[in-house]
Amino acid sequence: MPVKEKSVKADKRFTGGCLENLREEIAAAGGNEVLALGYLDEEGLVARIRVTARGTDREVLALITDEGESPDVFIHNHPSGFLTPSDNDLAISGRAAEGGIGAFIVDNPVEEVYVVAEPVRRRKARALDPDKLCASLREGGEIAARLVSFEPRESQLGMMRLVVRGFNESAVVLCEAGTGVGKSFAYLLPALSFALDNDERIVISTATITLQQQLFDKDIPLVRAALGPAGKKIKTALIKGRGNYLCLRRLDDALKEPILDEGEIAELHRIASWAEASATGSRSELPFLPQEGIWPRVSSEADLCMGMRCPWRERCFVLSLRREAADARILVVNHHLLFADLAARREGAGYDSTVVLPPYTRIILDEAHSVEGAATAFFSNEFSRLSVLRQLGRLYRRKQARRAGLLLKIPGMGRNEEKLDQLVESIDGIRGIADELDQAALALCGEEGAFRLSPAREARSLAFPLAALRKGIGHLANLIRDLLERVPADDREDPAVWETGAVLRRLERTGAVCSAFEEYRERPGEVMWLERRGGKGRDSWAAFTATPIEVATRLKESLFGPGKTVICCSATLTVAGSFDYWELRCGLRLPDSRPPLRGVFPSPFPYSSSVLLGVPCDAPPPEDPGYQGFVNRTVTDLILSSGGSALVLFTSYQSLRDAYGAAAPALSKAGIRCLKQGDDDRSRLLADFLKDTGSVLFATDSFWEGVDAPGDTLRLVILARLPFRTPNDPVFEARREYLEQGGGNAFMDLSLPEAVMKFKQGFGRLMRRSSDHGVVAVLDSRLLKKRYGQFFLRSLPETRTSFGESADLIAAAERFLFS
C-alpha cells in the first residue's frame, strides 16, 4: 500500500473546481507527473492552477515560468501514490520557500496532499474608504476644486459607493448612471485609489476611441492630480488595436516594392517622414488622411508580426507600447481589444501571462450597454470579395508590364518563372470566382440589403461559387506551402516568407467561412448571412458573415467568471428600471453566475422643467401607407417651428431619404442648412453639425448614440418611429427563433427590451448639460396606443408632455422653445 504519512485530505487545501481541473490535467498527461503553479483564494485554498510541464511516471521538468502574477504554491503529483518528497523535491521546494512560495505533492486521484512547504499568504487587499473618496467629490474636495463648473451630485456619490463595494468585495457591479451623473469620476477615483493602495492592474474598457482619449487625456490626469504626490506614481497607458499603429518593417517593405502607382509611393514617403519623428506611430497622430488601401499595407497586424525575428524590433511602436502597458497599473482599452485578450485567455492562454494585454483581474466596462454587440462582432467571422482581393494583391499584383507582391520577393522565386506562372494562374482563378460569388450574393440581398441562409431560404446560386472559392483557396495554399518548404533553411526568416505564410492563413480562414456557409444546417449555434455594403450599384459588395447566435456563455466564462471585480456602467442598462434583459443577454443569469451588485443613479438634470416629450396621437401606424407622408410633413413643420437646431433619427435609410427629400427644400428656403448621413463620413458630418448651430442632421442607426451636442446646437430631437429591429435582420431573426425554440417570448424577451434601450439612447441625445432645454418628439403613436408603450415611457425621466394631435404638438413645441 502507498505510504501517505503526514498527508491531509485534498479538499482541505483545494477548492472543488480546482480539484477537478488538476485531476483532468493529470488524466490528460496519461497519469504521468505534471507540474502546476497554484494560486490561493482569500480563504487560503488553491483556487486555480496553471500547468507548466508534463513528464514521465517518475519525473517532471521543474519549469517555473513567471509570466505575470507569481504563483503561491508549486504542485506536482507522484503517480506511485507515495507522497514522501524526494531529494530533488526538497531542493526545489527549499529554493521556492525562500520566495514565500509553498510546495504540495498530491496523488493521482488528488485525494491526498503532502505539504512540503507552507505558502506564505499574500497581503490582503487594502479596502477603500468610501467616505474619504466621496469627500473628494463634495464641495471643496480635491476633484471638485479642479472642475471649472462643479455641482455636487448625490447620484455620483451613490454610484461611487457602489463601485467601492465592487472593489472591496471583488464583485460584479451594474450601474446605470443617467446623463450628467459624472460616472467617469465615480469609477476612476476608486479605480486609481485601489491600484495605488494594492499595486494591482485595472483595465478600463470603452466602446469608442473618442471616450478612450477623453479618459486618458482629460479625466485620468485630473484624478491623478487629486490624489496628490502619490497619484503621480500611478502609471497609465492608452492602448488601441494593433491596426492603429505603424509597422516599420511593413513600411520598409512597401517602400522597396516596385512602383505601380506614383501617388501611393508619394504617400508612403510622407508616412515614412512622419514616422521618423513620431513617438507612438499612432494613426490618429498622422497629419494627413492616407488614401484608401495605404494604411492597411503598413499597419501592425498580430499575425504578420515577426516578433523577436523582426529586424526593426528595437524601434517597434507596438513593442514600446507593450513595455508601457507592462509597467502601467491603469490600462485604457476598447471593447474589441478587451475581447481579443479575453478570448485568447479562454482558449488556453491562461489568465496569468501577457497575451494581448498584461495580466489583470479587475475590469471596468464603460458604455456597457454595447457589450453584447461588441462581443457578437468580435466572435463573428467574415470575408468579402474585397478582403479576398486585398490578400491576393499582397501576394501578387500587376499594372501593365509592372508587377509586385510578396511572391516575387521569396528567395529563389525570380529563377522559377514556371512556378510563378502556376501561382498567378491560381490567383487569377480565385479573383474570378470571388467576383462570381459576389454577384450571386448581391442578387440574394435584393432591396432589403441582407439575406440569411436557412432551410426556408436556401441559396442554391451560392453553392457552386462557394465550393469553387474554397477549393481554389485550398489549391493555392498547397502551391504556396510547396514553395515555402523549398525555401532554404537560412532564408526562412526572410520577412517575405513570414508574411506570405500569414496571408495564406488569412485566406484559409476565408475558406473556413465558406465551409461554414456550406454546412449551415449542421451549425445550429451560428447564423450565416449576407449583407450588401458600400451603397448600391457598381460600388457595392457583399459580406459573408458567420455569427454566434448567443454570446452569453462566452461572456460568463471569459469576463465575469475569471474577473475579481467587474464594473459595468452605462446610461442605458435597464428597461423600466430592471436589469433583467442586460443580465440575460450577457450571461449573468446562467448557472453558477455570481449575483451582481446593482444600482440605478438618476440624472441630476431638470428634465421635468427643461424637456417636452411630444407624441402625436393622430400619427398613422408605421405599417399604414400614409405613415411616411405623415412623417415627412411633421418633420418639416417641427423643424420650421424650432428654427433648426434639430437631430432627426430614423430606423431605416429609405425613410430618412424620403423625409430629407420632402423637408430639405422648405428648410433651405427658410435658411436652415440640412445635413444627411451618407453625404460625408460620420466625424466630419458631426463636426459640421456642431459648428453650424442652426443646422439639421438627418441620420440613422449609429447616430442614436454618441452624439454630444450641448446648448443651442440641439433643441429638437425627432425620433421618427420606435426603434424596433426590422424582422428581416438576419442575426436578430435567428435570435428570435432561438428564444422561441427554448420556450421564450421573442417579443417580450428580445424585441421590446432591445428597442427600449435604443430608445433611451436616442432620447438621451437632447440633454447633455444641466442648462440644456428642448423638445423630444416621437412620431409613433404606438407609444400611447399599445400596452407595451408603457415600457418605453417608464424608462424615461419625468418630463413635460404633449400627447395631442400633431398640430397641437407643433404649437406646443414652439411655445416651449421660445416662450
PDB file of C-alpha atoms in Angstrom, residues 639 642-648 660 667-668 671-676 684-698 709 712-717:
ATOM      1  CA  ILE A 639     -38.103  71.929 -37.644  1.00  0.00           C
ATOM      2  CA  SER A 642     -37.835  75.282 -33.869  1.00  0.00           C
ATOM      3  CA  GLY A 643     -35.821  77.291 -36.376  1.00  0.00           C
ATOM      4  CA  GLY A 644     -33.461  74.370 -36.941  1.00  0.00           C
ATOM      5  CA  SER A 645     -31.004  73.036 -34.347  1.00  0.00           C
ATOM      6  CA  ALA A 646     -32.502  69.576 -34.774  1.00  0.00           C
ATOM      7  CA  LEU A 647     -31.450  65.928 -34.942  1.00  0.00           C
ATOM      8  CA  VAL A 648     -33.873  63.649 -36.807  1.00  0.00           C
ATOM      9  CA  TYR A 660     -34.995  64.529 -46.214  1.00  0.00           C
ATOM     10  CA  LEU A 667     -35.949  74.170 -44.755  1.00  0.00           C
ATOM     11  CA  SER A 668     -33.337  75.531 -47.159  1.00  0.00           C
ATOM     12  CA  GLY A 671     -32.256  79.428 -44.258  1.00  0.00           C
ATOM     13  CA  ILE A 672     -31.848  76.148 -42.366  1.00  0.00           C
ATOM     14  CA  ARG A 673     -28.913  74.033 -43.504  1.00  0.00           C
ATOM     15  CA  CYS A 674     -29.729  70.328 -43.950  1.00  0.00           C
ATOM     16  CA  LEU A 675     -27.144  67.572 -43.398  1.00  0.00           C
ATOM     17  CA  LYS A 676     -27.761  63.931 -44.255  1.00  0.00           C
ATOM     18  CA  ARG A 684     -16.935  65.325 -40.438  1.00  0.00           C
ATOM     19  CA  LEU A 685     -20.744  65.295 -40.541  1.00  0.00           C
ATOM     20  CA  LEU A 686     -20.892  65.695 -36.759  1.00  0.00           C
ATOM     21  CA  ALA A 687     -18.263  68.429 -36.838  1.00  0.00           C
ATOM     22  CA  ASP A 688     -20.319  70.393 -39.400  1.00  0.00           C
ATOM     23  CA  PHE A 689     -23.476  69.922 -37.315  1.00  0.00           C
ATOM     24  CA  LEU A 690     -21.799  71.162 -34.148  1.00  0.00           C
ATOM     25  CA  LYS A 691     -20.233  74.153 -35.913  1.00  0.00           C
ATOM     26  CA  ASP A 692     -23.474  75.351 -37.511  1.00  0.00           C
ATOM     27  CA  THR A 693     -25.808  75.740 -34.507  1.00  0.00           C
ATOM     28  CA  GLY A 694     -28.894  76.245 -36.671  1.00  0.00           C
ATOM     29  CA  SER A 695     -28.386  73.177 -38.873  1.00  0.00           C
ATOM     30  CA  VAL A 696     -30.408  69.958 -39.013  1.00  0.00           C
ATOM     31  CA  LEU A 697     -28.945  66.470 -39.207  1.00  0.00           C
ATOM     32  CA  PHE A 698     -30.951  63.581 -40.674  1.00  0.00           C
ATOM     33  CA  ALA A 709     -24.321  68.464 -28.924  1.00  0.00           C
ATOM     34  CA  ASP A 712     -28.254  75.792 -28.831  1.00  0.00           C
ATOM     35  CA  THR A 713     -26.787  73.294 -31.288  1.00  0.00           C
ATOM     36  CA  LEU A 714     -29.578  70.873 -30.405  1.00  0.00           C
ATOM     37  CA  ARG A 715     -33.014  71.973 -29.225  1.00  0.00           C
ATOM     38  CA  LEU A 716     -35.155  69.436 -31.052  1.00  0.00           C
ATOM     39  CA  VAL A 717     -34.744  65.660 -31.326  1.00  0.00           C
TER      40      VAL A 717
END
